[in-house]
Amino acid sequence: MKIESVVLDQWYPVATENMPVAGKVYHTRLLGQPIEYGLDDNATFYAIGRDTRRPLPVLRQYYTYWVSLGTPPAMFEIPEFHETDRRVLATVPVCVRASGLRVMENFLDIAHFPFVHEGTLGEMPYTAVKPYHVEIENNGLYVRGAAFHQPMAAFSHEGHMTISYVYRVCSPFSALLYKTCPLQPAKKDLVCIFVQPCDEDRSIVHMPMACLDDSASTQALRRFQQGIIGQDLAILNNQVPRKLPLFPDFEISTAADAASLAYRQWLSEQGVVYGTFQKS
Ligand SMILES: [Fe+2]
């Protein structure tokens, strides 16, 4: 299968720094190719194509181990990872029986919070999504001005707050979420979603975070976010079709879906085909 350059020539996550054990060889898939990766005896990250036995370009950045099967661009900048007052951690990877593009779209969707994450990211009867802006800048997609009523926006804060949301889609399978930090409301916690497209309709979600929370244990912060992803899994594993349709008339949408529609449009303009549902 020939994969278009906009998908092939990217960096993809295969693990976050909390996962691989030095000396062990890990087997996974990326864009339909079997690959092996691990940390050598010096704890240096490596990856090879299982069939070709060729070394692949690798990168360790943003608490994540990245691999490319093509000619990758410079990695996008995330300045918050250099801020010393942030706690950097990651959930354990989650396998999803859906296109990575479906996972990305779900991450950008605010409207599902009260239905899927009731008690944390949303609550009845607060279902209204206020208008927000979607803009394309520097080849990426930005969602600004979104806000949502949340009963428990973060592990260390129980109590209703209006949480501001800013999304940045950095590449077809990578996005960042900046959301109001309840402990320091002038600042924002950072949640990353880096999706590994194993195949067109199977993916692994890697989710590093850079949080402003000095009190909670790493385990508690991780468990809170892991619980959120677990709730999304039931939806993601039952998407029909598993690949993402880009043509606008396929699924019904409302004004609250502006981010999703813009993401589909942006993917279309970028020429992304891998992981999309094509009309036969
Ligand atoms: Fe969700």
PDB file of C-alpha atoms and ligand atoms in Angstrom:
ATOM      1  CA  MET A   1       0.000   0.000   0.000  1.00  0.00           C
ATOM      2  CA  LYS A   2       1.444   3.351  -1.018  1.00  0.00           C
ATOM      3  CA  ILE A   3       1.097   5.885   1.779  1.00  0.00           C
ATOM      4  CA  GLU A   4       0.928   9.591   0.988  1.00  0.00           C
ATOM      5  CA  SER A   5       3.866  11.760   2.056  1.00  0.00           C
ATOM      6  CA  VAL A   6       1.818  13.881   4.495  1.00  0.00           C
ATOM      7  CA  VAL A   7       1.291  10.710   6.564  1.00  0.00           C
ATOM      8  CA  LEU A   8       4.454   8.713   5.784  1.00  0.00           C
ATOM      9  CA  ASP A   9       6.921  11.546   6.394  1.00  0.00           C
ATOM     10  CA  GLN A  10       5.957  12.222  10.018  1.00  0.00           C
ATOM     11  CA  TRP A  11       7.199  11.331  13.471  1.00  0.00           C
ATOM     12  CA  TYR A  12       4.997   8.789  15.278  1.00  0.00           C
ATOM     13  CA  PRO A  13       5.022   7.793  18.945  1.00  0.00           C
ATOM     14  CA  VAL A  14       5.633   4.173  19.867  1.00  0.00           C
ATOM     15  CA  ALA A  15       6.052   4.604  23.630  1.00  0.00           C
ATOM     16  CA  THR A  16       6.166   7.146  26.415  1.00  0.00           C
ATOM     17  CA  GLU A  17       9.175   7.309  28.722  1.00  0.00           C
ATOM     18  CA  ASN A  18       7.406   5.503  31.556  1.00  0.00           C
ATOM     19  CA  MET A  19       6.948   2.337  29.500  1.00  0.00           C
ATOM     20  CA  PRO A  20      10.024   0.590  27.938  1.00  0.00           C
ATOM     21  CA  VAL A  21      12.399  -1.442  30.095  1.00  0.00           C
ATOM     22  CA  ALA A  22      16.076  -1.330  29.007  1.00  0.00           C
ATOM     23  CA  GLY A  23      17.283  -4.493  27.267  1.00  0.00           C
ATOM     24  CA  LYS A  24      13.811  -5.725  26.289  1.00  0.00           C
ATOM     25  CA  VAL A  25      12.739  -5.859  22.617  1.00  0.00           C
ATOM     26  CA  TYR A  26       9.233  -4.574  21.880  1.00  0.00           C
ATOM     27  CA  HIS A  27       7.148  -5.459  18.808  1.00  0.00           C
ATOM     28  CA  THR A  28       4.547  -3.121  17.429  1.00  0.00           C
ATOM     29  CA  ARG A  29       3.095  -1.852  14.152  1.00  0.00           C
ATOM     30  CA  LEU A  30       3.286   1.514  12.459  1.00  0.00           C
ATOM     31  CA  LEU A  31       1.344   2.376   9.283  1.00  0.00           C
ATOM     32  CA  GLY A  32       0.828  -1.326   8.610  1.00  0.00           C
ATOM     33  CA  GLN A  33       4.527  -2.212   9.039  1.00  0.00           C
ATOM     34  CA  PRO A  34       5.828  -4.460  11.821  1.00  0.00           C
ATOM     35  CA  ILE A  35       8.649  -2.776  13.739  1.00  0.00           C
ATOM     36  CA  GLU A  36      10.821  -3.548  16.742  1.00  0.00           C
ATOM     37  CA  TYR A  37      12.059  -1.007  19.236  1.00  0.00           C
ATOM     38  CA  GLY A  38      13.665  -0.817  22.619  1.00  0.00           C
ATOM     39  CA  LEU A  39      16.320   0.754  24.796  1.00  0.00           C
ATOM     40  CA  ASP A  40      19.813  -0.679  24.377  1.00  0.00           C
ATOM     41  CA  ASP A  41      22.220  -1.372  27.246  1.00  0.00           C
ATOM     42  CA  ASN A  42      23.044   2.351  27.376  1.00  0.00           C
ATOM     43  CA  ALA A  43      19.315   3.182  27.577  1.00  0.00           C
ATOM     44  CA  THR A  44      19.487   4.641  24.059  1.00  0.00           C
ATOM     45  CA  PHE A  45      16.286   4.303  22.076  1.00  0.00           C
ATOM     46  CA  TYR A  46      16.370   2.433  18.738  1.00  0.00           C
ATOM     47  CA  ALA A  47      13.829   1.101  16.242  1.00  0.00           C
ATOM     48  CA  ILE A  48      14.158  -1.208  13.219  1.00  0.00           C
ATOM     49  CA  GLY A  49      11.813  -2.481  10.530  1.00  0.00           C
ATOM     50  CA  ARG A  50      11.112  -6.146  11.377  1.00  0.00           C
ATOM     51  CA  ASP A  51      11.184  -7.276   7.738  1.00  0.00           C
ATOM     52  CA  THR A  52      13.903  -4.968   6.390  1.00  0.00           C
ATOM     53  CA  ARG A  53      16.079  -5.047   9.564  1.00  0.00           C
ATOM     54  CA  ARG A  54      16.911  -1.449   8.679  1.00  0.00           C
ATOM     55  CA  PRO A  55      17.361   1.095  11.471  1.00  0.00           C
ATOM     56  CA  LEU A  56      14.638   3.742  11.470  1.00  0.00           C
ATOM     57  CA  PRO A  57      14.942   7.448  12.345  1.00  0.00           C
ATOM     58  CA  VAL A  58      14.189   7.884  16.053  1.00  0.00           C
ATOM     59  CA  LEU A  59      13.738  10.759  18.462  1.00  0.00           C
ATOM     60  CA  ARG A  60      13.204  11.117  22.200  1.00  0.00           C
ATOM     61  CA  GLN A  61      11.201  14.239  22.933  1.00  0.00           C
ATOM     62  CA  TYR A  62       8.258  15.381  25.048  1.00  0.00           C
ATOM     63  CA  TYR A  63       8.485  12.315  27.294  1.00  0.00           C
ATOM     64  CA  THR A  64       7.859  10.234  24.165  1.00  0.00           C
ATOM     65  CA  TYR A  65       9.848   7.884  21.906  1.00  0.00           C
ATOM     66  CA  TRP A  66       9.193   8.697  18.253  1.00  0.00           C
ATOM     67  CA  VAL A  67       9.857   6.726  15.057  1.00  0.00           C
ATOM     68  CA  SER A  68       9.482   7.587  11.381  1.00  0.00           C
ATOM     69  CA  LEU A  69       9.114   5.298   8.371  1.00  0.00           C
ATOM     70  CA  GLY A  70       9.820   8.183   5.966  1.00  0.00           C
ATOM     71  CA  THR A  71      11.677  11.476   5.956  1.00  0.00           C
ATOM     72  CA  PRO A  72      10.348  13.268   9.033  1.00  0.00           C
ATOM     73  CA  PRO A  73      10.190  17.046   9.422  1.00  0.00           C
ATOM     74  CA  ALA A  74      11.584  18.979  12.386  1.00  0.00           C
ATOM     75  CA  MET A  75       9.557  18.128  15.479  1.00  0.00           C
ATOM     76  CA  PHE A  76       6.943  20.713  16.444  1.00  0.00           C
ATOM     77  CA  GLU A  77       7.714  22.947  19.425  1.00  0.00           C
ATOM     78  CA  ILE A  78       5.981  22.482  22.786  1.00  0.00           C
ATOM     79  CA  PRO A  79       7.559  25.094  25.090  1.00  0.00           C
ATOM     80  CA  GLU A  80       5.658  23.917  28.201  1.00  0.00           C
ATOM     81  CA  PHE A  81       7.866  20.814  28.450  1.00  0.00           C
ATOM     82  CA  HIS A  82      10.775  23.133  29.280  1.00  0.00           C
ATOM     83  CA  GLU A  83       8.927  24.866  32.145  1.00  0.00           C
ATOM     84  CA  THR A  84      10.445  23.605  35.368  1.00  0.00           C
ATOM     85  CA  ASP A  85       7.301  24.019  37.504  1.00  0.00           C
ATOM     86  CA  ARG A  86       5.393  21.404  35.505  1.00  0.00           C
ATOM     87  CA  ARG A  87       4.983  17.724  36.345  1.00  0.00           C
ATOM     88  CA  VAL A  88       5.563  15.571  33.290  1.00  0.00           C
ATOM     89  CA  LEU A  89       3.958  12.133  33.227  1.00  0.00           C
ATOM     90  CA  ALA A  90       1.971   9.873  30.904  1.00  0.00           C
ATOM     91  CA  THR A  91      -0.870   7.412  30.999  1.00  0.00           C
ATOM     92  CA  VAL A  92      -0.232   3.839  29.926  1.00  0.00           C
ATOM     93  CA  PRO A  93      -0.807   3.333  26.196  1.00  0.00           C
ATOM     94  CA  VAL A  94      -4.317   2.402  25.142  1.00  0.00           C
ATOM     95  CA  CYS A  95      -5.121   0.243  22.080  1.00  0.00           C
ATOM     96  CA  VAL A  96      -8.137   1.333  20.054  1.00  0.00           C
ATOM     97  CA  ARG A  97      -9.969  -0.572  17.327  1.00  0.00           C
ATOM     98  CA  ALA A  98     -10.450   2.536  15.195  1.00  0.00           C
ATOM     99  CA  SER A  99      -8.504   4.812  12.909  1.00  0.00           C
ATOM    100  CA  GLY A 100      -6.171   7.161  14.739  1.00  0.00           C
ATOM    101  CA  LEU A 101      -8.038   9.973  13.032  1.00  0.00           C
ATOM    102  CA  ARG A 102     -11.199   8.898  14.908  1.00  0.00           C
ATOM    103  CA  VAL A 103      -9.226   9.112  18.154  1.00  0.00           C
ATOM    104  CA  MET A 104      -8.038  12.602  17.246  1.00  0.00           C
ATOM    105  CA  GLU A 105     -11.530  13.750  16.398  1.00  0.00           C
ATOM    106  CA  ASN A 106     -12.880  12.449  19.710  1.00  0.00           C
ATOM    107  CA  PHE A 107     -10.117  14.357  21.530  1.00  0.00           C
ATOM    108  CA  LEU A 108     -11.264  17.589  19.828  1.00  0.00           C
ATOM    109  CA  ASP A 109     -14.911  16.998  20.728  1.00  0.00           C
ATOM    110  CA  ILE A 110     -16.196  18.954  23.732  1.00  0.00           C
ATOM    111  CA  ALA A 111     -19.890  18.141  23.306  1.00  0.00           C
ATOM    112  CA  HIS A 112     -19.554  14.556  24.572  1.00  0.00           C
ATOM    113  CA  PHE A 113     -18.264  15.538  28.049  1.00  0.00           C
ATOM    114  CA  PRO A 114     -21.556  15.439  30.018  1.00  0.00           C
ATOM    115  CA  PHE A 115     -22.619  12.199  28.343  1.00  0.00           C
ATOM    116  CA  VAL A 116     -19.362  10.225  28.531  1.00  0.00           C
ATOM    117  CA  HIS A 117     -17.452  11.875  31.393  1.00  0.00           C
ATOM    118  CA  GLU A 118     -20.278  12.733  33.777  1.00  0.00           C
ATOM    119  CA  GLY A 119     -18.985  13.823  37.181  1.00  0.00           C
ATOM    120  CA  THR A 120     -15.546  14.912  35.949  1.00  0.00           C
ATOM    121  CA  LEU A 121     -15.387  16.740  32.599  1.00  0.00           C
ATOM    122  CA  GLY A 122     -19.124  17.346  32.364  1.00  0.00           C
ATOM    123  CA  GLU A 123     -22.447  17.074  34.107  1.00  0.00           C
ATOM    124  CA  MET A 124     -26.147  17.198  33.292  1.00  0.00           C
ATOM    125  CA  PRO A 125     -27.885  19.518  32.535  1.00  0.00           C
ATOM    126  CA  TYR A 126     -24.855  21.550  31.366  1.00  0.00           C
ATOM    127  CA  THR A 127     -24.702  20.274  27.799  1.00  0.00           C
ATOM    128  CA  ALA A 128     -24.511  23.530  25.813  1.00  0.00           C
ATOM    129  CA  VAL A 129     -21.284  24.184  23.918  1.00  0.00           C
ATOM    130  CA  LYS A 130     -20.688  27.910  23.508  1.00  0.00           C
ATOM    131  CA  PRO A 131     -19.400  29.105  20.134  1.00  0.00           C
ATOM    132  CA  TYR A 132     -15.634  28.938  19.672  1.00  0.00           C
ATOM    133  CA  HIS A 133     -13.175  29.761  16.884  1.00  0.00           C
ATOM    134  CA  VAL A 134     -11.225  27.415  14.654  1.00  0.00           C
ATOM    135  CA  GLU A 135      -8.234  28.806  12.742  1.00  0.00           C
ATOM    136  CA  ILE A 136      -5.466  27.427  10.559  1.00  0.00           C
ATOM    137  CA  GLU A 137      -2.043  28.823  11.469  1.00  0.00           C
ATOM    138  CA  ASN A 138       1.406  27.633  10.440  1.00  0.00           C
ATOM    139  CA  ASN A 139      -0.108  24.542   8.798  1.00  0.00           C
ATOM    140  CA  GLY A 140      -1.759  23.517  12.088  1.00  0.00           C
ATOM    141  CA  LEU A 141      -5.298  23.804  13.361  1.00  0.00           C
ATOM    142  CA  TYR A 142      -6.155  25.889  16.446  1.00  0.00           C
ATOM    143  CA  VAL A 143      -9.406  25.831  18.439  1.00  0.00           C
ATOM    144  CA  ARG A 144      -9.724  28.867  20.706  1.00  0.00           C
ATOM    145  CA  GLY A 145     -12.368  30.399  22.928  1.00  0.00           C
ATOM    146  CA  ALA A 146     -13.969  27.109  23.953  1.00  0.00           C
ATOM    147  CA  ALA A 147     -15.165  26.826  27.553  1.00  0.00           C
ATOM    148  CA  PHE A 148     -17.099  24.181  29.420  1.00  0.00           C
ATOM    149  CA  HIS A 149     -18.717  23.775  32.818  1.00  0.00           C
ATOM    150  CA  GLN A 150     -16.881  20.964  34.642  1.00  0.00           C
ATOM    151  CA  PRO A 151     -17.535  19.443  38.071  1.00  0.00           C
ATOM    152  CA  MET A 152     -14.033  17.944  38.435  1.00  0.00           C
ATOM    153  CA  ALA A 153     -11.662  19.225  35.782  1.00  0.00           C
ATOM    154  CA  ALA A 154      -8.530  17.753  37.394  1.00  0.00           C
ATOM    155  CA  PHE A 155      -7.646  15.184  40.046  1.00  0.00           C
ATOM    156  CA  SER A 156      -6.814  17.751  42.737  1.00  0.00           C
ATOM    157  CA  HIS A 157      -9.902  19.904  42.370  1.00  0.00           C
ATOM    158  CA  GLU A 158     -13.488  18.944  43.096  1.00  0.00           C
ATOM    159  CA  GLY A 159     -15.887  21.841  42.552  1.00  0.00           C
ATOM    160  CA  HIS A 160     -17.652  23.316  39.586  1.00  0.00           C
ATOM    161  CA  MET A 161     -15.599  25.597  37.363  1.00  0.00           C
ATOM    162  CA  THR A 162     -15.794  26.966  33.863  1.00  0.00           C
ATOM    163  CA  ILE A 163     -12.738  25.534  32.163  1.00  0.00           C
ATOM    164  CA  SER A 164     -11.269  27.207  29.110  1.00  0.00           C
ATOM    165  CA  TYR A 165     -10.067  24.910  26.320  1.00  0.00           C
ATOM    166  CA  VAL A 166      -7.506  25.610  23.592  1.00  0.00           C
ATOM    167  CA  TYR A 167      -6.562  22.877  21.133  1.00  0.00           C
ATOM    168  CA  ARG A 168      -3.640  22.796  18.755  1.00  0.00           C
ATOM    169  CA  VAL A 169      -3.523  20.101  16.077  1.00  0.00           C
ATOM    170  CA  CYS A 170       0.189  19.846  15.227  1.00  0.00           C
ATOM    171  CA  SER A 171       0.023  17.043  12.659  1.00  0.00           C
ATOM    172  CA  PRO A 172      -2.706  14.666  11.428  1.00  0.00           C
ATOM    173  CA  PHE A 173      -2.159  12.307  14.388  1.00  0.00           C
ATOM    174  CA  SER A 174      -0.882  14.685  17.111  1.00  0.00           C
ATOM    175  CA  ALA A 175      -2.693  17.348  19.105  1.00  0.00           C
ATOM    176  CA  LEU A 176      -2.303  19.363  22.298  1.00  0.00           C
ATOM    177  CA  LEU A 177      -4.951  20.500  24.739  1.00  0.00           C
ATOM    178  CA  TYR A 178      -4.413  23.503  26.995  1.00  0.00           C
ATOM    179  CA  LYS A 179      -7.090  23.639  29.711  1.00  0.00           C
ATOM    180  CA  THR A 180      -7.504  25.919  32.733  1.00  0.00           C
ATOM    181  CA  CYS A 181      -5.559  24.533  35.691  1.00  0.00           C
ATOM    182  CA  PRO A 182      -8.053  24.595  38.608  1.00  0.00           C
ATOM    183  CA  LEU A 183      -5.172  25.010  41.105  1.00  0.00           C
ATOM    184  CA  GLN A 184      -3.677  27.968  39.188  1.00  0.00           C
ATOM    185  CA  PRO A 185      -6.588  29.363  37.122  1.00  0.00           C
ATOM    186  CA  ALA A 186      -4.374  31.903  35.360  1.00  0.00           C
ATOM    187  CA  LYS A 187      -2.390  29.055  33.813  1.00  0.00           C
ATOM    188  CA  LYS A 188      -3.218  25.993  31.771  1.00  0.00           C
ATOM    189  CA  ASP A 189      -2.442  22.313  32.137  1.00  0.00           C
ATOM    190  CA  LEU A 190      -1.184  20.607  28.995  1.00  0.00           C
ATOM    191  CA  VAL A 191      -2.514  17.249  27.827  1.00  0.00           C
ATOM    192  CA  CYS A 192      -0.979  15.793  24.646  1.00  0.00           C
ATOM    193  CA  ILE A 193      -2.499  13.169  22.426  1.00  0.00           C
ATOM    194  CA  PHE A 194       0.045  11.432  20.244  1.00  0.00           C
ATOM    195  CA  VAL A 195      -1.607   8.668  18.225  1.00  0.00           C
ATOM    196  CA  GLN A 196       0.313   5.729  16.767  1.00  0.00           C
ATOM    197  CA  PRO A 197      -1.544   4.544  13.652  1.00  0.00           C
ATOM    198  CA  CYS A 198      -0.743   0.811  13.762  1.00  0.00           C
ATOM    199  CA  ASP A 199      -2.989   0.117  10.790  1.00  0.00           C
ATOM    200  CA  GLU A 200      -5.688   2.121   9.078  1.00  0.00           C
ATOM    201  CA  ASP A 201      -8.305   0.985  11.586  1.00  0.00           C
ATOM    202  CA  ARG A 202      -6.213   0.222  14.689  1.00  0.00           C
ATOM    203  CA  SER A 203      -4.216   2.630  16.802  1.00  0.00           C
ATOM    204  CA  ILE A 204      -2.458   3.163  20.103  1.00  0.00           C
ATOM    205  CA  VAL A 205      -2.989   6.329  22.145  1.00  0.00           C
ATOM    206  CA  HIS A 206       0.013   7.840  23.936  1.00  0.00           C
ATOM    207  CA  MET A 207      -0.851  10.643  26.302  1.00  0.00           C
ATOM    208  CA  PRO A 208       1.933  12.614  28.003  1.00  0.00           C
ATOM    209  CA  MET A 209       0.949  15.554  30.187  1.00  0.00           C
ATOM    210  CA  ALA A 210       2.678  18.592  31.669  1.00  0.00           C
ATOM    211  CA  CYS A 211       0.575  19.487  34.714  1.00  0.00           C
ATOM    212  CA  LEU A 212       0.714  22.227  37.326  1.00  0.00           C
ATOM    213  CA  ASP A 213       0.017  20.146  40.424  1.00  0.00           C
ATOM    214  CA  ASP A 214       2.529  19.870  43.255  1.00  0.00           C
ATOM    215  CA  SER A 215       0.369  17.904  45.632  1.00  0.00           C
ATOM    216  CA  ALA A 216      -1.048  14.804  43.927  1.00  0.00           C
ATOM    217  CA  SER A 217       1.025  11.677  43.425  1.00  0.00           C
ATOM    218  CA  THR A 218       2.070  10.790  39.890  1.00  0.00           C
ATOM    219  CA  GLN A 219       0.037   7.620  40.210  1.00  0.00           C
ATOM    220  CA  ALA A 220      -3.109   9.575  41.138  1.00  0.00           C
ATOM    221  CA  LEU A 221      -2.693  12.042  38.268  1.00  0.00           C
ATOM    222  CA  ARG A 222      -2.137   9.188  35.831  1.00  0.00           C
ATOM    223  CA  ARG A 223      -5.093   7.209  37.143  1.00  0.00           C
ATOM    224  CA  PHE A 224      -7.442  10.200  36.770  1.00  0.00           C
ATOM    225  CA  GLN A 225      -6.502  10.660  33.110  1.00  0.00           C
ATOM    226  CA  GLN A 226      -6.546   6.907  32.503  1.00  0.00           C
ATOM    227  CA  GLY A 227     -10.129   6.815  33.770  1.00  0.00           C
ATOM    228  CA  ILE A 228     -11.115   9.511  31.257  1.00  0.00           C
ATOM    229  CA  ILE A 229      -9.555   7.576  28.361  1.00  0.00           C
ATOM    230  CA  GLY A 230     -11.251   4.387  29.537  1.00  0.00           C
ATOM    231  CA  GLN A 231     -14.636   6.100  29.221  1.00  0.00           C
ATOM    232  CA  ASP A 232     -13.787   7.210  25.680  1.00  0.00           C
ATOM    233  CA  LEU A 233     -12.740   3.677  24.701  1.00  0.00           C
ATOM    234  CA  ALA A 234     -16.308   2.361  24.723  1.00  0.00           C
ATOM    235  CA  ILE A 235     -17.233   5.002  22.145  1.00  0.00           C
ATOM    236  CA  LEU A 236     -14.069   4.699  20.057  1.00  0.00           C
ATOM    237  CA  ASN A 237     -14.185   0.909  19.789  1.00  0.00           C
ATOM    238  CA  ASN A 238     -17.733   1.068  18.436  1.00  0.00           C
ATOM    239  CA  GLN A 239     -17.358   3.695  15.722  1.00  0.00           C
ATOM    240  CA  VAL A 240     -18.924   2.777  12.385  1.00  0.00           C
ATOM    241  CA  PRO A 241     -17.070   2.898  10.106  1.00  0.00           C
ATOM    242  CA  ARG A 242     -13.784   2.485  12.003  1.00  0.00           C
ATOM    243  CA  LYS A 243     -12.055   4.763   9.508  1.00  0.00           C
ATOM    244  CA  LEU A 244     -12.897   8.474   9.406  1.00  0.00           C
ATOM    245  CA  PRO A 245     -15.155   9.730   6.621  1.00  0.00           C
ATOM    246  CA  LEU A 246     -13.943  13.130   5.393  1.00  0.00           C
ATOM    247  CA  PHE A 247     -16.844  14.004   3.107  1.00  0.00           C
ATOM    248  CA  PRO A 248     -19.202  16.337   4.971  1.00  0.00           C
ATOM    249  CA  ASP A 249     -22.531  14.743   4.077  1.00  0.00           C
ATOM    250  CA  PHE A 250     -21.729  11.376   5.686  1.00  0.00           C
ATOM    251  CA  GLU A 251     -22.538  12.107   9.324  1.00  0.00           C
ATOM    252  CA  ILE A 252     -24.946  14.657  10.816  1.00  0.00           C
ATOM    253  CA  SER A 253     -23.228  17.529  12.597  1.00  0.00           C
ATOM    254  CA  THR A 254     -24.204  20.598  14.610  1.00  0.00           C
ATOM    255  CA  ALA A 255     -22.525  23.912  15.479  1.00  0.00           C
ATOM    256  CA  ALA A 256     -20.863  22.160  18.450  1.00  0.00           C
ATOM    257  CA  ASP A 257     -18.987  20.009  15.927  1.00  0.00           C
ATOM    258  CA  ALA A 258     -17.126  22.961  14.378  1.00  0.00           C
ATOM    259  CA  ALA A 259     -13.743  21.619  15.541  1.00  0.00           C
ATOM    260  CA  SER A 260     -14.476  18.185  14.116  1.00  0.00           C
ATOM    261  CA  LEU A 261     -15.639  19.578  10.793  1.00  0.00           C
ATOM    262  CA  ALA A 262     -12.583  21.837  10.577  1.00  0.00           C
ATOM    263  CA  TYR A 263     -10.308  18.884  11.389  1.00  0.00           C
ATOM    264  CA  ARG A 264     -11.873  16.794   8.604  1.00  0.00           C
ATOM    265  CA  GLN A 265     -11.601  19.711   6.174  1.00  0.00           C
ATOM    266  CA  TRP A 266      -7.977  20.321   7.173  1.00  0.00           C
ATOM    267  CA  LEU A 267      -7.121  16.612   6.720  1.00  0.00           C
ATOM    268  CA  SER A 268      -8.724  16.752   3.298  1.00  0.00           C
ATOM    269  CA  GLU A 269      -6.736  19.831   2.304  1.00  0.00           C
ATOM    270  CA  GLN A 270      -3.518  18.220   3.562  1.00  0.00           C
ATOM    271  CA  GLY A 271      -4.232  15.223   1.314  1.00  0.00           C
ATOM    272  CA  VAL A 272      -4.549  12.685   4.147  1.00  0.00           C
ATOM    273  CA  VAL A 273      -5.989   9.369   2.915  1.00  0.00           C
ATOM    274  CA  TYR A 274      -4.524   6.802   5.369  1.00  0.00           C
ATOM    275  CA  GLY A 275      -7.144   6.007   8.009  1.00  0.00           C
ATOM    276  CA  THR A 276      -9.968   7.726   6.132  1.00  0.00           C
ATOM    277  CA  PHE A 277     -13.145   6.043   4.919  1.00  0.00           C
ATOM    278  CA  GLN A 278     -13.492   6.210   1.153  1.00  0.00           C
ATOM    279  CA  LYS A 279     -16.766   5.971  -0.756  1.00  0.00           C
ATOM    280  CA  SER A 280     -16.705   2.786  -2.819  1.00  0.00           C
TER     281      SER A 280
HETATM  282 FE    FE B   1     -13.762  11.944  26.008  1.00  0.00          FE
END
